[in-house]
Coordinates of C-alpha atoms in Angstrom, one line a residue:
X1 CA -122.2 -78.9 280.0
X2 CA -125.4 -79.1 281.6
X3 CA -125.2 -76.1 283.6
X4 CA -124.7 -74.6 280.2
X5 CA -128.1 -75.3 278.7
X6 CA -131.9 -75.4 279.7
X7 CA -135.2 -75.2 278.5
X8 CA -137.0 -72.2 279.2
X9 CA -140.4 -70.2 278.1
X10 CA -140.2 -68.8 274.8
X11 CA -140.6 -64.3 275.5
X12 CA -141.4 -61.9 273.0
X13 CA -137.8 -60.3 273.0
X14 CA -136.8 -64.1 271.3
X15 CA -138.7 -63.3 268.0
X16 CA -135.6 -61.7 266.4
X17 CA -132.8 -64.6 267.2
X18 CA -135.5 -67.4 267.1
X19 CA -136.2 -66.0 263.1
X20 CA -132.8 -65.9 262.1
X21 CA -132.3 -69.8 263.5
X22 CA -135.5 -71.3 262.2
X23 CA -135.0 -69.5 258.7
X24 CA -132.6 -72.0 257.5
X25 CA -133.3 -74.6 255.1
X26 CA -130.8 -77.3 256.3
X27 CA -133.1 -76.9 259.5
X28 CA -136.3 -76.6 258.3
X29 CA -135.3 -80.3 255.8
X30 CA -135.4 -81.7 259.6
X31 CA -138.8 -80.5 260.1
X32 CA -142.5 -80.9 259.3
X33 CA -143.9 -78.7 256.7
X34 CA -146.6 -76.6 258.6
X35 CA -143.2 -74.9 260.0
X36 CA -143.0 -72.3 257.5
X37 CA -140.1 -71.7 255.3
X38 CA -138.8 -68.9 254.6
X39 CA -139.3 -68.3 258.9
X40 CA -140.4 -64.1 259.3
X41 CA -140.1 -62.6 262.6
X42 CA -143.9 -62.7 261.9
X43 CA -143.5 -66.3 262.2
X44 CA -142.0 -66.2 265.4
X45 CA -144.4 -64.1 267.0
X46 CA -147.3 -65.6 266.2
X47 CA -145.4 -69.0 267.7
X48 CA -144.3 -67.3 270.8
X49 CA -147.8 -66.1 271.3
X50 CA -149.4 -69.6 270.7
X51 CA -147.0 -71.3 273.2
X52 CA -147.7 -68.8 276.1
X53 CA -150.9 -69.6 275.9
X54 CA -150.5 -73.0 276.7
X55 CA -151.8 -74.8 280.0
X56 CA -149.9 -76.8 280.7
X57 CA -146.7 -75.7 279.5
X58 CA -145.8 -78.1 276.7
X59 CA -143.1 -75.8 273.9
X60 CA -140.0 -74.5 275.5
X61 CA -136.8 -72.4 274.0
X62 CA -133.5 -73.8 274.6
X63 CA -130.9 -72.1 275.8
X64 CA -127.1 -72.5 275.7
X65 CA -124.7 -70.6 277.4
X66 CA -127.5 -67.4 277.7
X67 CA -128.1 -68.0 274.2
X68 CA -131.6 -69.1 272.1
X69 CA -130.2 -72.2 270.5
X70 CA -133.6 -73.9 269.7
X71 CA -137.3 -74.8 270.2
X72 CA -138.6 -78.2 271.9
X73 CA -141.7 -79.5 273.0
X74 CA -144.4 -82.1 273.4
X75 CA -147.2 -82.4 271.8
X76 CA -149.7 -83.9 274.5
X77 CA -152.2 -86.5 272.8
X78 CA -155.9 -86.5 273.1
X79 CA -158.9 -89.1 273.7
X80 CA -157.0 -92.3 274.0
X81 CA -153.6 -91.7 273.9
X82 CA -154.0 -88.8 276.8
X83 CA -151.0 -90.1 278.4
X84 CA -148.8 -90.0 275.4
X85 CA -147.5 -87.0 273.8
X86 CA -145.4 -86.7 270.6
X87 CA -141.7 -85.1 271.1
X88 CA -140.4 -82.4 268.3
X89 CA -137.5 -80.3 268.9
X90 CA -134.7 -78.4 266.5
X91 CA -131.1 -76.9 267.1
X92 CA -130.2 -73.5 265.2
X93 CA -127.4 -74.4 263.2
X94 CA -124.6 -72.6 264.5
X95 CA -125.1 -74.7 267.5
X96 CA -125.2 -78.1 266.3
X97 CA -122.2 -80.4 267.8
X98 CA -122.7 -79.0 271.1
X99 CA -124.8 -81.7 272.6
X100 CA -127.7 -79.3 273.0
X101 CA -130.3 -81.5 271.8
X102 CA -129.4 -84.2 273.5
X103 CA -129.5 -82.6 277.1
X104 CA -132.7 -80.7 275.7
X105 CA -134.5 -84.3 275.2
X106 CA -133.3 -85.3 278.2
X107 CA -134.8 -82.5 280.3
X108 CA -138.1 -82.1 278.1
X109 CA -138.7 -85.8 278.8
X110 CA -137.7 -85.4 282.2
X111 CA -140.5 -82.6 282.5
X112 CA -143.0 -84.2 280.8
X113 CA -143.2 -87.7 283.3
X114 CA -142.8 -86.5 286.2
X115 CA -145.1 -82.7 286.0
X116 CA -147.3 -84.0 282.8
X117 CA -147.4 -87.4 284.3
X118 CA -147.1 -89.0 280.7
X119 CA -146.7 -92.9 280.4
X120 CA -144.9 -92.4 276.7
X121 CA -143.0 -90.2 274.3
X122 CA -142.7 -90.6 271.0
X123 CA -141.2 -89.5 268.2
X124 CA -140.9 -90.2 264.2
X125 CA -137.3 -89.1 262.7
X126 CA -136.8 -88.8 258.8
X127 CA -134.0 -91.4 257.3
X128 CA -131.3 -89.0 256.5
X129 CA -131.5 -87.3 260.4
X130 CA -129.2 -90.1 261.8
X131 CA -127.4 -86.8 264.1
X132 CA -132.0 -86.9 265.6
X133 CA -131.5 -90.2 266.1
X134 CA -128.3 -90.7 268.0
X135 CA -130.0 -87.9 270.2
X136 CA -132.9 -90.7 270.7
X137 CA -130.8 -93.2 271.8
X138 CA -129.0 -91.3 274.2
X139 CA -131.7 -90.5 275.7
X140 CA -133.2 -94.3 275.9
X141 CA -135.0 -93.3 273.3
X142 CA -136.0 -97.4 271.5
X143 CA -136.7 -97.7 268.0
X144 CA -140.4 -98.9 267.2
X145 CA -140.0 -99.4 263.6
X146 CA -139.9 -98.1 260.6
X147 CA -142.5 -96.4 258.6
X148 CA -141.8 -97.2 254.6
X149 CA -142.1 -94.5 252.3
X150 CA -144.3 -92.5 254.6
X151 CA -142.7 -88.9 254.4
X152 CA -142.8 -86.3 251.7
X153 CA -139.9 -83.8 252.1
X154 CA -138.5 -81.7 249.7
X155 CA -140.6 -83.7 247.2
X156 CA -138.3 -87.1 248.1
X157 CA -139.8 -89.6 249.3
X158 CA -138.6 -91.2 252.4
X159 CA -138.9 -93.7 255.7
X160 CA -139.7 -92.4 259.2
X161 CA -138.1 -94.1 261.8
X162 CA -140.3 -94.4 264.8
X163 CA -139.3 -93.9 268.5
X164 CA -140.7 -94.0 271.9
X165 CA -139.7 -93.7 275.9
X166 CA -142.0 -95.1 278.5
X167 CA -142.4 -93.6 282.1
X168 CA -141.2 -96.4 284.3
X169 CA -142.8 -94.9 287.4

C-alpha cells in the first residue's frame, strides 16, 4: 500500500481530474466554506497556481496508484504559533476506503517536522467526519477537545473536535 500512494506538487495538467474530485458535495460537507462549491476547472487553476507559489512547500496532491486522489497540506502559523501549522486534507470520493488519507497524514506530518521543523499539528474535524477522525488517530493524532457548537455547515450547527501531534524531536 504505501508504495501505492504519495504526496506530490500539484501541476497544471491536474486541473481537470482535481475539478471533477473537489466538485462533489459529500466532499465539499467535509470541508471549510472558502472551498468553493460548485468546484470549476477555474477553481483548480487558480489553486494550483497559489500553491506553486509557495516557499516552503506546504499544499501537496495525493496520488494513488498514478492517480490524483486528493489535496493535503499545512497551513504554517504566524507570530506566536510559528512552529505550529494547521493540517487540512480531502479524498475524491471514488477513492475513499483505500487508506489514502491515512498514509497521506502520515507522510504530510512526516514532512512537515522533520523539513518545516514544526513542534505541532493540529487539526479541527466536524462531528459527523468520524472516517477524519479515525485517520487522526492512526496517525497519533490526540484529541484536544471539543469545540461546542462552533461550526456552521450546510446551515446545521455542529461541534468541532479538536486534534494535535507534537514533534517529539
Amino acid at each position: 500500500m504505501e508504495g501505492k500512494i504519495k504526496i506530490r506538487n500539484l501541476k497544471l495538467s491536474d486541473k481537470a481530474e482535481l475539478a471533477k474530485l473537489a466538485n462533489n458535495k459529500n466532499v465539499w460537507d467535509n470541508l471549510r466554506d472558502y472551498i468553493p462549491y460548485p468546484y470549476m476547472e477555474s477553481d483548480a487553476e487558480f489553486f494550483i497556481g497559489l500553491t506553486n507559489k509557495e516557499n516552503p512547500k506546504q499544499t501537496f496532491g495525493i496520488e494513488y496508484k498514478g492517480k490524483l486522489s486528493g489535496v493535503i497540506g499545512l497551513v504554517v502559523q504566524k507570530d506566536v504559533y510559528q512552529k505550529s501549522a494547521e493540517i487540512g486534507y480531502w479524498i475524491g470520493e471514488p477513492f475513499w476506503g483505500n487508506g489514502i488519507a491515512t498514509r497521506a497524514v502520515e507522510l504530510i506530518t512526516k514532512y512537515g517536522f522533520d523539513t518545516l521543523h514544526l513542534n505541532r499539528i493540529y487539526t479541527g474535524v466536524f462531528e459527523y467526519n468520524i472516517a477524519s477522525m479515525r485517520v487522526l488517530e492512526k496517525n497519533g493524532f490526540k484529541k484536544e477537545g471539543i469545540f461546542k457548537n462552533a461550526i456552521i455547515k450546510n446551515n446545521k450547527v455542529c461541534d468541532e473536535h479538536r486534534f494535535y501531534k507534537l514533534n517529539e524531536k
